[in-house]
Amino acid sequence: MCLTHTLEAASQNEGMPPFAQELLQTINHGATAMAISIGHRLGIFDTMREKSPATAAQWSARTGLNERYIAEWLGAMATAGIVTMDAEGRYVLPNDHADFLGAEAPAGSMSSMMQWIGVLAPVEDEIVKCFREGGGVPYSAYPRFHEVMAEESAGTFDQDATIALVPGLDEQLEEGISVCDVGCGRGRSIIQLAQAYPRSHFTGYDLSTEAIADARRFAAGLPNVEFTVLDCMEMTDRGRFDLVLTFDAIHDQPHPDKLLSNIARSLAPGGVYIAQDIWAHTKVEDNVGHPMGPFIYTVSLMHCMTVSLAQGGVGLGAAWGEEQAISLLQQAGFGSIAMRRLEHDPLNAYYICRS
Ligand SMILES: C[S@@+](CC[C@H](N)C(=O)[O-])C[C@H]1O[C@@H](n2cnc3c(N)ncnc32)[C@H](O)[C@@H]1O
């Protein structure tokens, strides 16, 4: 059946094959994700929250955005069921939808993650080329990567839940210990920790000069945190830490095994390493039915795996999975490894590791 016939069948509800219906939903959802991302970036959802129904012209006035663009965007949102429209052509964002949309979403922003589609789309041509010629796409090819990554980690980092993974860690941090965040990006997590625990000292390492410059700017004035540009493949003889943290920063390294060994060696006696990383199983067949499987593999294909390959690395991929994670941690020299999942963060696993 050609697409024209398929669309006609859909519009006339003539028993379109279920798989073709699914494909139509896929393109609808992909397009909706892009439009949600635009609404998120422009703050439209935050403006619409708890506001009375209004026409496109009125929403244009309320948001200060171009009326023609707002009208078309509301068309996408209304047909996708994100906003509702009444008989007078007025649009409203239902409260139970507003809970998850916008930077200030009360139940946690899900519009934030839609930005990944726009972050990845610009490298499609380069990924197609890599399929034919091998190699990878470097970090520098993703203009908004660190901005969107920092926004995602702000949503997944729960300070209390993370510290509570290790009994007694809160007291140690209160007394004063040395902490390192490896592959820290813009460093939002350790800046938050540095504010909460002024007697402890925090160090953030990252390969990206841009991310480290942003981290230093965000931390301005905090005396107990420092950021250094460092290729963590070379993270040897950089001192010993009582606590090492990685947030989503192992699977996209060039050589994750080498980094894990470096981290194991950097722990002071009695020290602990907490690794937050994507939760999945290692085998594809065990990930069929994973609620975020297609998202994880596609982000990996278009970012995590390819940035590792671009550094001459192994391209482990985001779906390296808990079985391989535990095996790599053991090989790196960790004798005690516990894996935990946290309720607020269904995307990730947390590995608590000691020598
Ligand atoms: C997925 S991001 C996570 C960033 C940050 N931890 C967060 O959660 O927002 C992975 C980070 O690892 C950094 N990275 C990649 N390869 C690295 C290397 N060889 N040495 C140090 N950092 C590296 C990247 O620049 C990036 O900031």
Short mmCIF file of C-alpha atoms and ligand atoms in Angstrom, two decimals:
data_model
loop_
_atom_site.label_atom_id
_atom_site.label_comp_id
_atom_site.label_asym_id
_atom_site.label_seq_id
_atom_site.Cartn_x
_atom_site.Cartn_y
_atom_site.Cartn_z
CA MET A 1 0.00 0.00 0.00
CA CYS A 2 1.51 3.39 -1.00
CA LEU A 3 1.59 6.26 1.49
CA THR A 4 -1.23 8.16 -0.28
CA HIS A 5 -3.51 5.15 0.02
CA THR A 6 -2.37 4.63 3.59
CA LEU A 7 -3.24 8.21 4.51
CA GLU A 8 -6.59 7.97 2.72
CA ALA A 9 -7.35 4.76 4.59
CA ALA A 10 -6.44 6.49 7.86
CA SER A 11 -8.65 9.50 7.18
CA GLN A 12 -11.54 7.27 6.17
CA ASN A 13 -10.84 4.83 8.97
CA GLU A 14 -10.81 1.93 6.51
CA GLY A 15 -8.95 -0.63 8.53
CA MET A 16 -5.42 0.68 8.10
CA PRO A 17 -2.92 -2.05 9.03
CA PRO A 18 -1.88 -1.71 12.69
CA PHE A 19 1.84 -1.38 11.87
CA ALA A 20 1.15 1.46 9.42
CA GLN A 21 -0.94 3.18 12.11
CA GLU A 22 1.99 2.82 14.48
CA LEU A 23 4.35 4.37 11.96
CA LEU A 24 2.00 7.32 11.52
CA GLN A 25 1.95 7.77 15.29
CA THR A 26 5.75 7.63 15.29
CA ILE A 27 6.06 10.53 12.84
CA ASN A 28 3.36 12.44 14.73
CA HIS A 29 5.16 11.90 18.04
CA GLY A 30 8.56 12.82 16.57
CA ALA A 31 7.15 16.06 15.15
CA THR A 32 5.35 16.80 18.42
CA ALA A 33 8.59 16.30 20.39
CA MET A 34 10.26 18.94 18.20
CA ALA A 35 7.38 21.41 18.72
CA ILE A 36 7.36 20.73 22.49
CA SER A 37 11.10 21.46 22.57
CA ILE A 38 10.48 24.83 20.90
CA GLY A 39 7.73 25.65 23.39
CA HIS A 40 10.05 24.68 26.25
CA ARG A 41 12.94 26.85 25.01
CA LEU A 42 10.68 29.86 24.54
CA GLY A 43 9.04 29.49 27.96
CA ILE A 44 5.56 29.20 26.42
CA PHE A 45 4.42 26.38 28.72
CA ASP A 46 5.50 28.34 31.80
CA THR A 47 3.51 31.34 30.54
CA MET A 48 0.46 29.18 29.80
CA ARG A 49 0.44 27.46 33.21
CA GLU A 50 -2.75 28.26 35.19
CA LYS A 51 -3.81 30.93 32.69
CA SER A 52 -7.34 31.32 31.28
CA PRO A 53 -8.15 30.14 27.72
CA ALA A 54 -7.05 32.59 25.02
CA THR A 55 -6.89 32.91 21.26
CA ALA A 56 -3.62 32.68 19.34
CA ALA A 57 -3.55 36.51 19.14
CA GLN A 58 -4.02 36.76 22.92
CA TRP A 59 -1.31 34.13 23.57
CA SER A 60 0.95 36.10 21.26
CA ALA A 61 0.37 39.18 23.40
CA ARG A 62 0.81 37.24 26.66
CA THR A 63 4.09 35.63 25.53
CA GLY A 64 5.41 38.55 23.50
CA LEU A 65 6.03 36.15 20.59
CA ASN A 66 5.13 36.44 16.90
CA GLU A 67 1.42 35.77 16.35
CA ARG A 68 1.75 33.75 13.15
CA TYR A 69 4.32 31.43 14.77
CA ILE A 70 2.30 31.07 17.96
CA ALA A 71 -0.83 30.20 15.91
CA GLU A 72 0.97 27.45 13.99
CA TRP A 73 2.60 26.09 17.16
CA LEU A 74 -0.79 26.01 18.92
CA GLY A 75 -2.09 24.05 15.91
CA ALA A 76 0.60 21.43 16.52
CA MET A 77 -0.09 21.38 20.28
CA ALA A 78 -3.89 21.15 19.86
CA THR A 79 -3.82 18.35 17.28
CA ALA A 80 -1.33 16.46 19.47
CA GLY A 81 -3.62 16.79 22.51
CA ILE A 82 -1.06 18.80 24.51
CA VAL A 83 -3.33 21.88 24.73
CA THR A 84 -7.10 21.91 24.32
CA MET A 85 -9.17 24.25 22.17
CA ASP A 86 -12.76 25.40 22.75
CA ALA A 87 -15.51 26.30 20.26
CA GLU A 88 -14.42 29.98 20.30
CA GLY A 89 -10.91 29.04 19.13
CA ARG A 90 -9.32 29.64 22.55
CA TYR A 91 -6.46 27.44 23.71
CA VAL A 92 -5.64 26.35 27.24
CA LEU A 93 -2.96 24.17 28.83
CA PRO A 94 -4.71 21.69 31.17
CA ASN A 95 -3.24 21.67 34.70
CA ASP A 96 -2.38 17.97 34.59
CA HIS A 97 -0.34 18.60 31.41
CA ALA A 98 1.24 21.78 32.80
CA ASP A 99 2.58 19.67 35.69
CA PHE A 100 5.16 18.13 33.29
CA LEU A 101 5.78 20.94 30.80
CA GLY A 102 8.12 23.94 30.93
CA ALA A 103 11.30 24.72 32.85
CA GLU A 104 9.26 25.29 36.03
CA ALA A 105 7.06 22.18 35.69
CA PRO A 106 5.90 21.32 39.25
CA ALA A 107 6.14 17.52 38.74
CA GLY A 108 9.48 17.68 36.86
CA SER A 109 10.00 18.86 33.33
CA MET A 110 9.46 16.32 30.56
CA SER A 111 9.57 19.03 27.88
CA SER A 112 13.24 19.50 28.75
CA MET A 113 14.18 16.08 27.39
CA MET A 114 12.44 16.80 24.06
CA GLN A 115 15.35 19.14 23.34
CA TRP A 116 17.52 16.09 22.59
CA ILE A 117 15.79 15.65 19.24
CA GLY A 118 16.95 19.12 18.16
CA VAL A 119 20.44 18.59 19.63
CA LEU A 120 20.91 15.39 17.62
CA ALA A 121 19.23 16.33 14.32
CA PRO A 122 22.05 18.59 13.05
CA VAL A 123 24.57 15.69 13.02
CA GLU A 124 22.37 13.35 10.95
CA ASP A 125 24.46 13.89 7.77
CA GLU A 126 27.68 13.13 9.66
CA ILE A 127 26.20 9.99 11.21
CA VAL A 128 25.09 8.77 7.78
CA LYS A 129 28.67 9.33 6.59
CA CYS A 130 30.03 7.37 9.59
CA PHE A 131 27.82 4.39 8.67
CA ARG A 132 29.68 4.26 5.33
CA GLU A 133 33.18 5.29 6.39
CA GLY A 134 33.40 4.56 10.14
CA GLY A 135 34.81 7.07 12.61
CA GLY A 136 32.79 9.31 14.88
CA VAL A 137 31.28 12.74 15.40
CA PRO A 138 33.15 14.94 17.92
CA TYR A 139 31.58 16.74 20.88
CA SER A 140 32.23 20.07 19.13
CA ALA A 141 29.60 19.19 16.47
CA TYR A 142 26.73 19.58 18.99
CA PRO A 143 26.23 23.29 19.67
CA ARG A 144 23.76 23.00 22.57
CA PHE A 145 24.98 19.73 24.09
CA HIS A 146 26.38 21.03 27.40
CA GLU A 147 23.42 23.37 27.94
CA VAL A 148 20.83 20.61 27.45
CA MET A 149 22.92 18.05 29.37
CA ALA A 150 23.21 20.39 32.36
CA GLU A 151 19.45 20.94 32.29
CA GLU A 152 18.84 17.19 32.23
CA SER A 153 21.25 16.52 35.09
CA ALA A 154 19.66 19.27 37.17
CA GLY A 155 16.45 17.24 36.83
CA THR A 156 18.01 13.88 37.71
CA PHE A 157 20.38 14.98 40.51
CA ASP A 158 18.68 14.64 43.87
CA GLN A 159 21.27 15.60 46.46
CA ASP A 160 19.64 13.94 49.47
CA ALA A 161 18.85 10.70 47.64
CA THR A 162 22.39 10.49 46.20
CA ILE A 163 24.16 11.15 49.52
CA ALA A 164 21.83 8.72 51.32
CA LEU A 165 23.14 5.91 49.07
CA VAL A 166 26.17 5.70 51.40
CA PRO A 167 25.42 5.49 55.14
CA GLY A 168 27.44 8.09 57.05
CA LEU A 169 28.40 10.09 53.94
CA ASP A 170 26.32 13.10 54.97
CA GLU A 171 28.24 13.33 58.28
CA GLN A 172 31.60 12.92 56.50
CA LEU A 173 30.73 15.71 54.05
CA GLU A 174 29.67 17.91 56.99
CA GLU A 175 33.04 17.31 58.68
CA GLY A 176 35.02 17.92 55.49
CA ILE A 177 36.29 15.50 52.86
CA SER A 178 37.70 15.78 49.33
CA VAL A 179 35.31 15.07 46.47
CA CYS A 180 35.87 14.77 42.72
CA ASP A 181 33.27 14.83 39.92
CA VAL A 182 34.77 13.25 36.79
CA GLY A 183 33.31 14.39 33.46
CA CYS A 184 31.48 17.11 35.39
CA GLY A 185 30.19 19.09 32.38
CA ARG A 186 28.87 22.42 33.65
CA GLY A 187 29.32 21.17 37.22
CA ARG A 188 25.86 21.92 38.54
CA SER A 189 25.79 18.89 40.85
CA ILE A 190 29.06 19.61 42.67
CA ILE A 191 28.32 23.32 42.84
CA GLN A 192 25.13 22.38 44.70
CA LEU A 193 27.11 20.03 46.96
CA ALA A 194 29.81 22.67 47.55
CA GLN A 195 27.12 25.10 48.72
CA ALA A 196 25.59 22.48 51.03
CA TYR A 197 28.89 21.27 52.53
CA PRO A 198 31.25 24.25 53.01
CA ARG A 199 33.85 22.21 54.97
CA SER A 200 34.39 19.77 52.09
CA HIS A 201 36.46 20.51 49.00
CA PHE A 202 35.16 19.76 45.50
CA THR A 203 37.05 19.27 42.23
CA GLY A 204 35.44 18.95 38.80
CA TYR A 205 37.28 17.58 35.75
CA ASP A 206 36.08 17.70 32.17
CA LEU A 207 37.61 17.56 28.71
CA SER A 208 35.49 20.44 27.45
CA THR A 209 36.98 23.92 27.85
CA GLU A 210 33.54 25.38 27.12
CA ALA A 211 31.82 23.34 29.85
CA ILE A 212 34.57 24.12 32.39
CA ALA A 213 34.39 27.85 31.59
CA ASP A 214 30.62 27.74 32.23
CA ALA A 215 31.14 25.75 35.46
CA ARG A 216 33.66 28.32 36.74
CA ARG A 217 31.24 31.13 35.94
CA PHE A 218 28.34 29.40 37.76
CA ALA A 219 30.59 28.70 40.79
CA ALA A 220 31.93 32.25 41.03
CA GLY A 221 32.62 33.19 44.64
CA LEU A 222 32.41 29.64 46.04
CA PRO A 223 35.74 29.03 47.81
CA ASN A 224 35.50 25.22 48.10
CA VAL A 225 35.07 24.19 44.46
CA GLU A 226 37.53 24.22 41.56
CA PHE A 227 37.22 23.13 37.94
CA THR A 228 40.01 21.87 35.70
CA VAL A 229 40.09 21.01 32.00
CA LEU A 230 41.44 17.48 31.94
CA ASP A 231 41.36 14.47 29.64
CA CYS A 232 40.42 11.91 32.29
CA MET A 233 42.07 9.16 30.28
CA GLU A 234 45.20 10.82 31.74
CA MET A 235 43.76 11.21 35.24
CA THR A 236 46.70 9.73 37.10
CA ASP A 237 48.63 11.28 40.00
CA ARG A 238 45.96 13.95 40.47
CA GLY A 239 45.63 13.34 44.21
CA ARG A 240 43.39 11.12 46.29
CA PHE A 241 39.69 11.68 46.93
CA ASP A 242 37.40 10.39 49.67
CA LEU A 243 34.44 10.48 47.30
CA VAL A 244 34.45 10.27 43.50
CA LEU A 245 31.28 10.91 41.52
CA THR A 246 30.40 10.42 37.88
CA PHE A 247 27.07 11.49 36.47
CA ASP A 248 26.28 9.93 33.10
CA ALA A 249 29.97 10.17 32.27
CA ILE A 250 31.35 6.64 31.84
CA HIS A 251 29.66 5.11 28.81
CA ASP A 252 30.66 7.87 26.35
CA GLN A 253 34.34 7.92 27.34
CA PRO A 254 36.88 6.75 24.78
CA HIS A 255 38.10 3.97 27.09
CA PRO A 256 35.68 3.44 30.00
CA ASP A 257 37.82 0.61 31.43
CA LYS A 258 40.83 2.92 31.68
CA LEU A 259 38.79 5.69 33.29
CA LEU A 260 37.34 3.29 35.86
CA SER A 261 40.85 2.06 36.74
CA ASN A 262 41.99 5.69 37.09
CA ILE A 263 39.05 6.36 39.42
CA ALA A 264 39.78 3.23 41.49
CA ARG A 265 43.39 4.40 41.92
CA SER A 266 42.30 7.93 42.83
CA LEU A 267 40.27 6.82 45.87
CA ALA A 268 41.78 7.50 49.29
CA PRO A 269 41.78 4.53 51.73
CA GLY A 270 38.15 3.90 52.74
CA GLY A 271 36.92 6.09 49.88
CA VAL A 272 33.78 5.47 47.87
CA TYR A 273 32.85 5.91 44.22
CA ILE A 274 29.25 6.59 43.17
CA ALA A 275 28.55 6.21 39.44
CA GLN A 276 25.22 7.32 38.05
CA ASP A 277 24.76 5.99 34.53
CA ILE A 278 22.00 4.94 32.13
CA TRP A 279 20.13 1.87 33.30
CA ALA A 280 19.58 -0.90 30.79
CA HIS A 281 20.57 -4.50 30.30
CA THR A 282 23.63 -5.31 28.22
CA LYS A 283 21.94 -7.56 25.66
CA VAL A 284 19.55 -5.98 23.16
CA GLU A 285 17.10 -8.85 23.57
CA ASP A 286 16.80 -8.03 27.28
CA ASN A 287 16.02 -4.39 26.47
CA VAL A 288 13.03 -5.10 24.24
CA GLY A 289 10.21 -3.55 26.25
CA HIS A 290 12.54 -1.14 28.10
CA PRO A 291 10.31 1.96 28.48
CA MET A 292 13.01 4.21 27.02
CA GLY A 293 14.84 1.68 24.82
CA PRO A 294 14.45 3.44 21.43
CA PHE A 295 15.42 6.79 22.98
CA ILE A 296 18.53 5.37 24.68
CA TYR A 297 19.80 3.51 21.61
CA THR A 298 19.14 6.47 19.27
CA VAL A 299 20.83 9.01 21.58
CA SER A 300 23.71 6.58 21.85
CA LEU A 301 23.93 6.11 18.06
CA MET A 302 23.86 9.85 17.43
CA HIS A 303 25.92 10.98 20.44
CA CYS A 304 27.29 8.72 23.21
CA MET A 305 28.73 5.97 21.00
CA THR A 306 29.93 8.26 18.22
CA VAL A 307 31.70 10.83 20.47
CA SER A 308 33.69 7.96 21.98
CA LEU A 309 34.60 6.64 18.51
CA ALA A 310 35.58 10.19 17.47
CA GLN A 311 38.22 10.17 20.26
CA GLY A 312 39.62 6.87 18.94
CA GLY A 313 37.64 5.06 21.64
CA VAL A 314 35.69 1.82 21.85
CA GLY A 315 32.18 3.31 21.41
CA LEU A 316 30.70 1.45 24.37
CA GLY A 317 27.28 3.10 23.99
CA ALA A 318 24.63 4.28 26.43
CA ALA A 319 22.96 0.86 26.66
CA TRP A 320 26.13 -0.80 28.02
CA GLY A 321 23.86 -2.19 30.68
CA GLU A 322 24.18 -3.20 34.30
CA GLU A 323 25.79 -6.59 33.57
CA GLN A 324 28.68 -5.02 31.62
CA ALA A 325 28.91 -2.10 34.06
CA ILE A 326 29.42 -4.47 37.00
CA SER A 327 31.97 -6.51 35.05
CA LEU A 328 33.98 -3.38 34.08
CA LEU A 329 33.84 -2.08 37.65
CA GLN A 330 35.17 -5.43 38.93
CA GLN A 331 37.98 -5.43 36.35
CA ALA A 332 38.89 -1.88 37.44
CA GLY A 333 39.60 -3.23 40.93
CA PHE A 334 36.42 -2.50 42.89
CA GLY A 335 35.84 -5.37 45.32
CA SER A 336 32.47 -4.15 46.59
CA ILE A 337 29.82 -3.01 44.10
CA ALA A 338 26.14 -2.43 44.86
CA MET A 339 23.62 -1.34 42.22
CA ARG A 340 20.64 0.77 43.26
CA ARG A 341 17.77 2.43 41.41
CA LEU A 342 16.28 5.67 42.74
CA GLU A 343 12.58 6.40 42.43
CA HIS A 344 13.00 9.97 41.15
CA ASP A 345 15.37 8.90 38.34
CA PRO A 346 14.01 5.99 36.28
CA LEU A 347 16.58 6.61 33.49
CA ASN A 348 19.64 5.78 35.60
CA ALA A 349 21.29 3.15 37.79
CA TYR A 350 23.53 4.07 40.74
CA TYR A 351 26.63 1.94 41.43
CA ILE A 352 28.20 2.30 44.88
CA CYS A 353 31.75 1.02 44.69
CA ARG A 354 34.60 0.51 47.13
CA SER A 355 38.01 -1.05 46.80
C1 LIG B 1 27.11 12.90 29.13
S1 LIG B 1 28.10 14.22 29.66
C2 LIG B 1 27.74 14.36 31.38
C3 LIG B 1 28.12 15.69 31.96
C4 LIG B 1 27.79 15.89 33.45
N1 LIG B 1 28.35 14.87 34.30
C5 LIG B 1 26.30 15.97 33.65
O1 LIG B 1 25.70 15.01 34.17
O2 LIG B 1 25.71 16.99 33.29
C6 LIG B 1 29.70 13.47 29.66
C7 LIG B 1 30.80 14.45 29.98
O3 LIG B 1 32.06 13.76 29.89
C8 LIG B 1 33.00 14.63 29.30
N2 LIG B 1 34.09 13.82 28.71
C9 LIG B 1 34.02 13.04 27.60
N3 LIG B 1 35.22 12.48 27.37
C10 LIG B 1 36.05 12.92 28.35
C11 LIG B 1 37.43 12.70 28.66
N4 LIG B 1 38.19 11.91 27.91
N5 LIG B 1 37.93 13.31 29.76
C12 LIG B 1 37.18 14.12 30.54
N6 LIG B 1 35.87 14.38 30.29
C13 LIG B 1 35.33 13.78 29.20
C14 LIG B 1 32.21 15.43 28.29
O4 LIG B 1 32.84 16.65 27.92
C15 LIG B 1 30.89 15.62 29.00
O5 LIG B 1 30.84 16.82 29.72
#
